[in-house]
Amino acid sequence: MKRERDLGKAETAAAGKMKIWGEGQPQADAGTDELFAVLGYKVKSSDMADVANKLEQLEMAMVTTMEDGISHLSTDTIHYNPSDLSGWVESLLSELNSTGNFDVLPQRIGVPGESSSNLIGFSNDMPIQQNRKVIYDYDLRAIPGGAICSNGNDEENPSQEPDSGTKRLRSSPGSEFLDNASLAAARPVVLVDSQETGVRLVHTLMACAEAVQRDDMKLADALVKHVGVLAVSQVGAMRKVATYFAEALARRIYKIYPQDSLESSYSDVLQMHFYESCPYLKFAHFTANQAILEAFAGANRVHVIDFSLKQGMQWPALMQALALRPGGPPEFRLTGIGPPQPDNTDTLQQVGWKLAQLAETIGVEFKFRGFVANSLADLDASMLDIKPNNVEAVAVNSVFELHRLLARPGGIDKVLNSINAMNPKIVTIVEEEATHNGNVFLDRFNESLHFYSTMFDSLESSGLTQPNSEDLVMTEVYLGRQICNVVACEGPDRIERHETLCQWRGRMNSAGFDPVHLGSNAFKQASMLLALFAGGDGYRVEEKDGSLMLGWHTRPLIATSAWQLKSPE
Amino acid sequence: MAKFCINDNVDVLIEVLKRLDDRSLGVAACVCKTWCSLTRNDSFWEHMCFRQLSPPPEGVRAVVVALGGYRRLYICCVKPVREVREFNRVWTRHEMELSLSLFCVDYYERVLLGGGGGSGGGRLGSDSAASASLMLLCKAVNV
């Protein structure tokens, strides 16, 4: 039996114990210790040596301290992560060093509803006695899971024999001790089992953001490290989101701002992966195209101005729809706008060329013009060779571009005026549905935490791609860069200034635009498109005052809206 | 009296094959060379795509052929879209339009972007390999 084997080796050094633990490695999940796993704690085997070392030190400290103890540990301890034995022990050690006191930790497993106690632990039947080797007997009944056995941490007393039938645990389960009273301000929660560490993680993130908001960088620093530790114990979406947010917070705390956006070709590649791994961009393209198609009905010459051409993925579908429309295709002119390339390659022309080839294949007359601009505000309508309304129908299309203009004062107004001057038949705007542009950092943080958690969740659950496939990973990087920008940057560098549809409505209204209802065709097509995606049942298309929103479960994430110039009174 | 041989009456054969479901079609294609070549004929696949749709709009054939043919359209787009809807449900214009749009995107990515814009890398070779953005649709086995 494993237990006996472990007890028998109680006197071996921690390193020796490593082998025992190592032998019991489960095959799953990054080599967590099996014995701990049975108890509900995930400790990586790579961390075991560290944990064991610390426990040994702790034991030394414990047996040499006074009885009267650190009873305050039992009330102040906030258990964030039961699997973080290392961190817990370290905090205990530091506490011991400072107080020199120690007490047994009379603890019960916290149950929901106990709001004051922030503990998790085991009931302890035996009092500690001064200068005696300590035995902890814990009632492990409440731990979910099967066999309970000694975790072999029993280092303190090599010569002691276990009582038959008692299970000995050298240490109580990891309780994270945070040595700052202000943490009491963080919502105290009671951990019942390790699934709730996710909640802990979120609360720690929020506490860290609060600290940053108050400019308490020392605390924030401690907390952000803590988040990193906690995040490791999670899996899946929660882990990734927490890691990205922790990194962004760290950047903000240490003022290591991410260098100004990477090469645009890299960000294009990232967006392509985003395009392929989840339906958001496809939804955006298809719904916008439907609006444009309907606006172009009956026009013989059409001109589309795309505010961010990238790889031009939106336009093949529109061109095909135009090619097959009753009465034949119109002459199609596309103006693509893009950022300057660092190596001076003319990506815009390349994309234009490819679209031209497609157009030729399907029999649509096609012209292309590319404009390189650092910011949309640098352009104005006169550069774009706009033809009069009766000659050519104009559509302006912006997918995830307008919010960047909010970083500089006056940018958005200038652009909206330019759009006005272009005299468009229709303006299609797709934006993220979130308030990431508030003035208060903390609000932005909380908002973006919810938003990106939902996004990552949808990636995780969609089942579209294999986990860690290139698409998924790159998509996460893509989203991670946005997170970093929202959290860590300020001023003109903070370009991911997402606003909600309501806010955009207000702006468009004051800029002289009236909403155009996206018809039922767009809705049907969008619903069908989503049904095609595995996990399509998690995605929701909602119609709101004529605009369409795509969300994950109950949370809308992106919104497509269409606009036309206000008719003159 | 001459025996009736189905292979002498190709039009009848086509009518029969048109009504088969995909798996049976795959089996049918293995029967003999005649049947096999029939099932590879693109006009056969045109029937499969528009099975329940009244005459397809003009110009569709030219576009579809240019973008890769009806067989590819069926495999890459029509079939997955149909699978989401019930199989024998009436195939509507909307579904056809969506399939065609997806087909066009597929062509663009596959032929023009060459998979370089995305992670097309792992998917080699066969003419049924779909572009990256359609891989989510392609659970189908090559018919």
Coordinates of C-alpha atoms in Angstrom, one line a residue, chain A residues 130-503:
Chain A
Q130 CA 5.2 22.9 23.4
N131 CA 8.5 21.6 22.2
R132 CA 7.0 18.4 21.2
K133 CA 7.0 16.9 17.9
V134 CA 3.8 17.7 16.5
I135 CA 1.2 15.3 15.2
Y136 CA -1.6 16.6 13.3
D137 CA -4.6 14.4 12.9
Y138 CA -7.0 15.7 10.4
D139 CA -10.4 14.6 9.7
L140 CA -10.4 14.3 6.0
R141 CA -13.9 13.3 5.6
A142 CA -14.9 16.5 3.9
I143 CA -12.3 16.3 1.2
P144 CA -14.0 15.1 -1.9
G145 CA -12.4 12.2 -3.6
G146 CA -11.6 8.6 -2.8
A147 CA -8.7 7.2 -0.9
I148 CA -7.3 9.3 1.7
C149 CA -3.8 8.5 2.6
S150 CA -0.9 10.2 4.2
N151 CA 0.7 12.5 1.8
G152 CA 4.1 11.5 2.9
N153 CA 4.9 15.0 4.1
D154 CA 5.6 13.5 7.4
E155 CA 9.0 14.8 8.0
E156 CA 9.0 16.1 11.4
N157 CA 9.2 12.9 13.4
P158 CA 10.9 10.1 11.8
S159 CA 10.7 8.0 14.8
Q160 CA 7.0 8.3 15.4
E161 CA 4.8 5.5 14.5
P162 CA 1.4 6.4 13.2
D163 CA -1.6 5.4 15.2
S164 CA -3.4 2.8 13.4
G165 CA -6.3 4.3 11.6
T166 CA -5.3 7.9 12.0
K167 CA -4.2 9.7 9.0
R168 CA -1.3 11.9 9.5
L169 CA -0.8 15.0 7.6
R170 CA 2.2 17.0 8.2
S171 CA 0.8 20.2 7.0
S172 CA -2.6 21.5 6.8
P173 CA -3.7 22.2 3.3
G174 CA -2.2 25.2 1.8
S175 CA -3.7 28.4 3.1
E176 CA -2.6 31.4 1.4
F177 CA -1.6 34.0 3.9
L178 CA -1.6 37.5 2.7
D179 CA 0.2 39.7 5.1
N180 CA -1.6 42.8 4.4
A181 CA -4.6 43.8 6.3
S182 CA -6.0 45.7 3.5
L183 CA -6.7 42.4 1.9
A184 CA -9.6 42.1 4.3
A185 CA -11.1 44.5 2.0
A186 CA -11.1 41.9 -0.7
R187 CA -14.3 40.0 -0.5
P188 CA -13.7 37.1 1.8
V189 CA -14.8 33.9 0.3
V190 CA -14.7 30.4 1.6
L191 CA -13.1 27.7 -0.4
V192 CA -14.8 24.4 -0.3
D193 CA -12.9 22.6 -3.0
S194 CA -10.4 23.5 -5.6
Q195 CA -12.9 24.4 -8.2
E196 CA -13.4 27.6 -6.4
T197 CA -9.9 28.7 -6.9
G198 CA -11.1 30.3 -10.1
V199 CA -13.2 32.6 -8.0
R200 CA -10.2 33.3 -5.9
L201 CA -8.2 34.1 -8.9
V202 CA -10.8 36.6 -10.1
H203 CA -10.9 38.3 -6.8
T204 CA -7.2 38.5 -6.6
L205 CA -7.1 40.1 -10.0
M206 CA -9.7 42.6 -9.0
A207 CA -7.9 43.3 -5.7
C208 CA -4.8 44.0 -7.7
A209 CA -6.6 46.3 -10.0
E210 CA -8.0 48.1 -7.0
A211 CA -4.5 48.5 -5.6
V212 CA -3.3 49.9 -8.9
Q213 CA -6.3 52.3 -9.0
R214 CA -5.3 53.5 -5.5
D215 CA -1.7 53.8 -6.7
D216 CA -0.6 51.3 -4.0
M217 CA 2.0 49.7 -6.1
K218 CA 3.6 47.6 -3.4
L219 CA 0.4 45.8 -2.7
A220 CA -0.3 45.5 -6.4
D221 CA 3.1 44.0 -6.9
A222 CA 2.5 41.4 -4.3
L223 CA -0.9 40.6 -5.6
V224 CA 0.1 40.3 -9.2
K225 CA 2.7 37.8 -8.3
H226 CA 0.1 36.0 -6.4
V227 CA -2.1 35.9 -9.4
G228 CA 0.6 34.4 -11.4
V229 CA 0.9 31.6 -8.8
L230 CA -2.8 31.1 -8.7
A231 CA -3.2 31.0 -12.4
V232 CA -0.9 28.1 -12.8
S233 CA -3.3 26.0 -10.9
Q234 CA -6.1 26.6 -13.3
V235 CA -6.6 25.1 -16.6
G236 CA -8.2 26.3 -19.8
A237 CA -9.7 29.6 -20.5
M238 CA -9.5 30.9 -16.9
R239 CA -5.8 30.3 -16.8
K240 CA -5.1 32.0 -20.1
V241 CA -7.2 35.0 -19.3
A242 CA -5.6 35.4 -15.8
T243 CA -2.2 35.1 -17.3
Y244 CA -2.7 37.8 -19.8
F245 CA -4.3 40.1 -17.3
A246 CA -1.6 39.5 -14.8
E247 CA 1.0 40.3 -17.4
A248 CA -0.8 43.4 -18.4
L249 CA -1.1 44.5 -14.7
A250 CA 2.5 43.8 -14.2
R251 CA 3.4 46.0 -17.1
R252 CA 1.3 48.7 -15.7
I253 CA 2.8 48.4 -12.3
Y254 CA 6.4 48.3 -13.5
K255 CA 5.7 50.8 -16.2
I256 CA 7.2 48.5 -18.8
Y257 CA 4.8 49.4 -21.6
P258 CA 4.6 47.2 -24.5
Q259 CA 6.4 48.7 -27.5
D260 CA 4.1 50.4 -29.9
S261 CA 2.2 47.9 -31.9
L262 CA 4.2 45.3 -33.6
E263 CA 4.6 45.2 -37.3
S264 CA 1.3 45.4 -38.9
S265 CA 2.0 42.3 -41.0
Y266 CA 2.3 40.4 -37.7
S267 CA -1.0 41.8 -36.5
D268 CA -2.5 40.9 -39.8
V269 CA -1.4 37.3 -39.4
L270 CA -2.8 37.3 -35.9
Q271 CA -6.1 38.5 -37.2
M272 CA -6.2 35.8 -39.8
H273 CA -5.9 33.2 -37.1
F274 CA -8.7 35.0 -35.2
Y275 CA -10.7 34.9 -38.4
E276 CA -10.3 31.2 -38.8
S277 CA -10.7 30.1 -35.2
C278 CA -13.9 31.8 -34.3
P279 CA -17.0 33.2 -36.0
Y280 CA -16.8 36.8 -34.8
L281 CA -15.0 38.2 -37.8
K282 CA -17.0 36.1 -40.2
F283 CA -20.2 37.3 -38.6
A284 CA -19.0 40.8 -38.9
H285 CA -18.2 40.4 -42.6
F286 CA -21.3 38.6 -43.6
T287 CA -23.7 40.9 -41.8
A288 CA -21.9 44.0 -43.1
N289 CA -21.9 42.6 -46.6
Q290 CA -25.6 41.9 -46.5
A291 CA -26.3 45.5 -45.6
I292 CA -24.0 46.8 -48.4
L293 CA -25.6 44.4 -50.9
E294 CA -29.0 45.6 -50.1
A295 CA -27.9 49.2 -50.3
F296 CA -26.3 48.6 -53.7
A297 CA -29.5 47.2 -55.2
G298 CA -30.0 48.7 -58.5
A299 CA -26.7 50.5 -58.7
N300 CA -24.5 49.9 -61.8
R301 CA -21.4 51.3 -60.3
V302 CA -20.4 50.8 -56.7
H303 CA -17.5 51.9 -54.6
V304 CA -16.6 50.4 -51.3
I305 CA -14.2 52.1 -49.0
D306 CA -12.6 49.7 -46.5
F307 CA -11.1 51.4 -43.5
S308 CA -8.8 48.4 -42.8
L309 CA -8.2 46.2 -45.7
K310 CA -5.9 43.7 -44.1
Q311 CA -6.1 40.6 -46.2
G312 CA -9.4 41.6 -47.8
M313 CA -11.3 38.6 -46.4
Q314 CA -14.5 40.4 -46.4
W315 CA -14.7 41.1 -50.1
P316 CA -14.8 37.8 -51.9
A317 CA -18.2 37.0 -50.5
L318 CA -19.6 40.4 -51.4
M319 CA -18.1 40.1 -54.9
Q320 CA -19.7 36.7 -55.3
A321 CA -23.0 38.0 -54.2
L322 CA -22.8 40.9 -56.6
A323 CA -21.8 38.5 -59.4
L324 CA -24.9 36.5 -58.9
R325 CA -27.4 39.2 -58.3
P326 CA -30.2 39.3 -60.7
G327 CA -29.4 41.6 -63.5
G328 CA -25.7 40.9 -63.3
P329 CA -22.9 42.5 -61.4
P330 CA -22.1 46.2 -61.2
E331 CA -18.7 47.7 -61.7
F332 CA -17.0 47.3 -58.4
R333 CA -14.4 49.6 -57.1
L334 CA -12.6 49.0 -53.9
T335 CA -10.5 51.5 -51.9
G336 CA -8.5 49.8 -49.2
I337 CA -6.8 51.7 -46.4
G338 CA -4.0 50.3 -44.4
P339 CA -1.1 51.2 -42.1
P340 CA 2.4 51.7 -43.4
Q341 CA 4.5 48.5 -43.6
P342 CA 7.9 48.7 -41.9
D343 CA 9.6 47.0 -44.8
N344 CA 7.9 49.2 -47.4
T345 CA 6.2 46.3 -49.1
D346 CA 3.0 47.3 -50.6
T347 CA 0.7 44.8 -49.0
L348 CA -2.4 46.8 -50.0
Q349 CA -1.5 46.4 -53.7
Q350 CA -0.9 42.7 -53.2
V351 CA -4.2 42.2 -51.7
G352 CA -5.8 44.3 -54.3
W353 CA -4.2 42.2 -57.0
K354 CA -5.5 39.0 -55.5
L355 CA -9.0 40.4 -55.2
A356 CA -8.7 41.5 -58.8
Q357 CA -7.9 37.9 -59.8
L358 CA -10.9 36.7 -58.0
A359 CA -13.0 39.3 -59.6
E360 CA -11.8 38.2 -63.0
T361 CA -12.6 34.6 -62.2
I362 CA -16.1 35.3 -61.3
G363 CA -16.8 37.9 -63.9
V364 CA -17.0 41.1 -62.0
E365 CA -15.4 44.3 -63.2
F366 CA -13.0 45.4 -60.6
K367 CA -10.8 48.4 -59.8
F368 CA -8.7 48.8 -56.7
R369 CA -6.9 51.6 -55.0
G370 CA -4.9 51.4 -51.8
F371 CA -4.2 54.2 -49.4
V372 CA -1.5 54.0 -46.8
A373 CA -2.2 56.0 -43.7
N374 CA -1.0 56.0 -40.1
S375 CA -4.4 57.0 -38.9
L376 CA -7.8 57.3 -40.5
A377 CA -7.8 60.9 -39.4
D378 CA -5.1 61.6 -41.9
L379 CA -7.4 61.0 -44.8
D380 CA -10.1 63.1 -46.1
A381 CA -12.8 62.5 -48.7
S382 CA -11.2 64.5 -51.4
M383 CA -8.3 62.1 -51.7
L384 CA -10.6 59.2 -52.4
D385 CA -11.9 60.2 -55.8
I386 CA -15.5 60.1 -54.8
K387 CA -17.9 60.2 -57.7
P388 CA -21.2 61.9 -57.5
N389 CA -24.1 60.0 -56.0
N390 CA -26.0 59.4 -59.2
V391 CA -23.0 57.9 -60.9
E392 CA -21.6 55.6 -58.2
A393 CA -23.0 54.2 -54.9
V394 CA -20.6 54.5 -52.1
A395 CA -20.3 52.3 -49.1
V396 CA -18.0 52.9 -46.2
N397 CA -17.0 49.9 -44.1
S398 CA -15.2 49.8 -40.8
V399 CA -14.5 46.6 -38.9
F400 CA -12.9 47.2 -35.5
E401 CA -11.3 50.4 -36.6
L402 CA -13.2 53.3 -35.3
H403 CA -12.5 52.8 -31.6
R404 CA -8.8 53.4 -32.2
L405 CA -9.6 57.0 -33.2
L406 CA -10.8 57.7 -29.7
A407 CA -7.3 57.7 -28.5
R408 CA -6.6 61.1 -29.8
P409 CA -8.9 64.1 -29.3
G410 CA -10.8 65.1 -32.3
G411 CA -9.9 62.1 -34.3
I412 CA -13.3 60.5 -34.4
D413 CA -15.1 63.7 -35.2
K414 CA -12.7 64.4 -38.1
V415 CA -13.3 60.9 -39.5
L416 CA -17.0 61.0 -39.1
N417 CA -17.0 64.3 -41.0
S418 CA -15.0 62.8 -43.7
I419 CA -17.4 59.9 -44.0
N420 CA -20.1 62.5 -44.3
A421 CA -18.3 64.2 -47.1
M422 CA -18.0 60.9 -48.9
N423 CA -21.7 60.9 -49.4
P424 CA -22.1 57.2 -48.7
K425 CA -25.2 55.2 -49.5
I426 CA -24.4 53.1 -46.4
V427 CA -21.9 53.0 -43.7
T428 CA -21.3 49.7 -42.0
I429 CA -19.7 49.6 -38.6
V430 CA -18.6 46.6 -36.6
E431 CA -17.3 47.2 -33.1
E432 CA -16.7 45.3 -29.9
E433 CA -19.6 45.6 -27.6
A434 CA -17.9 46.7 -24.4
T435 CA -17.1 49.7 -22.3
H436 CA -13.3 49.7 -22.3
N437 CA -13.0 53.4 -22.5
G438 CA -14.1 54.7 -19.2
N439 CA -12.1 57.2 -17.3
V440 CA -11.6 55.1 -14.3
F441 CA -9.0 52.4 -14.6
L442 CA -10.7 50.0 -12.3
D443 CA -14.0 50.1 -14.2
R444 CA -12.1 49.4 -17.5
F445 CA -10.3 46.6 -15.8
N446 CA -13.4 44.9 -14.6
E447 CA -15.2 45.4 -17.8
S448 CA -12.4 44.0 -19.9
L449 CA -12.0 41.1 -17.5
H450 CA -15.5 40.0 -18.1
F451 CA -15.4 40.7 -21.8
Y452 CA -12.2 38.7 -22.5
S453 CA -13.1 35.9 -20.1
T454 CA -16.3 35.4 -22.2
M455 CA -14.3 35.5 -25.4
F456 CA -11.7 33.0 -24.2
D457 CA -14.5 30.9 -22.9
S458 CA -16.1 30.8 -26.3
L459 CA -12.8 29.9 -27.9
E460 CA -12.4 27.1 -25.4
S461 CA -15.8 25.7 -25.7
S462 CA -16.4 26.0 -29.3
G463 CA -14.6 22.8 -30.0
L464 CA -13.7 24.2 -33.4
T465 CA -10.0 23.7 -33.2
Q466 CA -7.9 21.3 -31.3
P467 CA -6.5 22.8 -28.1
N468 CA -3.2 24.5 -28.7
S469 CA -3.5 24.3 -32.4
E470 CA -1.8 27.1 -34.1
D471 CA -5.0 29.0 -34.8
L472 CA -6.1 28.9 -31.2
V473 CA -2.8 29.9 -29.8
M474 CA -2.4 32.8 -32.2
T475 CA -5.9 33.9 -31.6
E476 CA -5.1 34.0 -27.9
V477 CA -2.0 36.1 -28.6
Y478 CA -4.2 38.4 -30.7
L479 CA -6.6 38.8 -27.8
G480 CA -3.8 39.0 -25.3
R481 CA -2.4 42.0 -27.1
Q482 CA -5.7 43.7 -26.9
I483 CA -5.9 43.0 -23.2
C484 CA -2.4 44.4 -22.7
N485 CA -3.4 47.5 -24.4
V486 CA -6.6 48.1 -22.5
V487 CA -4.9 47.5 -19.1
A488 CA -1.4 48.6 -19.4
C489 CA -1.4 51.5 -21.8
E490 CA -2.6 55.1 -21.4
G491 CA -3.1 58.1 -23.5
P492 CA -2.6 57.9 -27.2
D493 CA -1.0 54.5 -26.9
R494 CA -4.2 53.0 -25.6
I495 CA -6.0 52.3 -28.8
E496 CA -8.3 49.6 -27.8
R497 CA -11.0 51.9 -26.7
H498 CA -14.0 49.8 -27.2
E499 CA -17.4 51.4 -26.7
T500 CA -20.9 50.0 -26.8
L501 CA -23.4 50.2 -29.6
C502 CA -25.4 52.7 -27.6
Q503 CA -22.4 55.0 -27.4

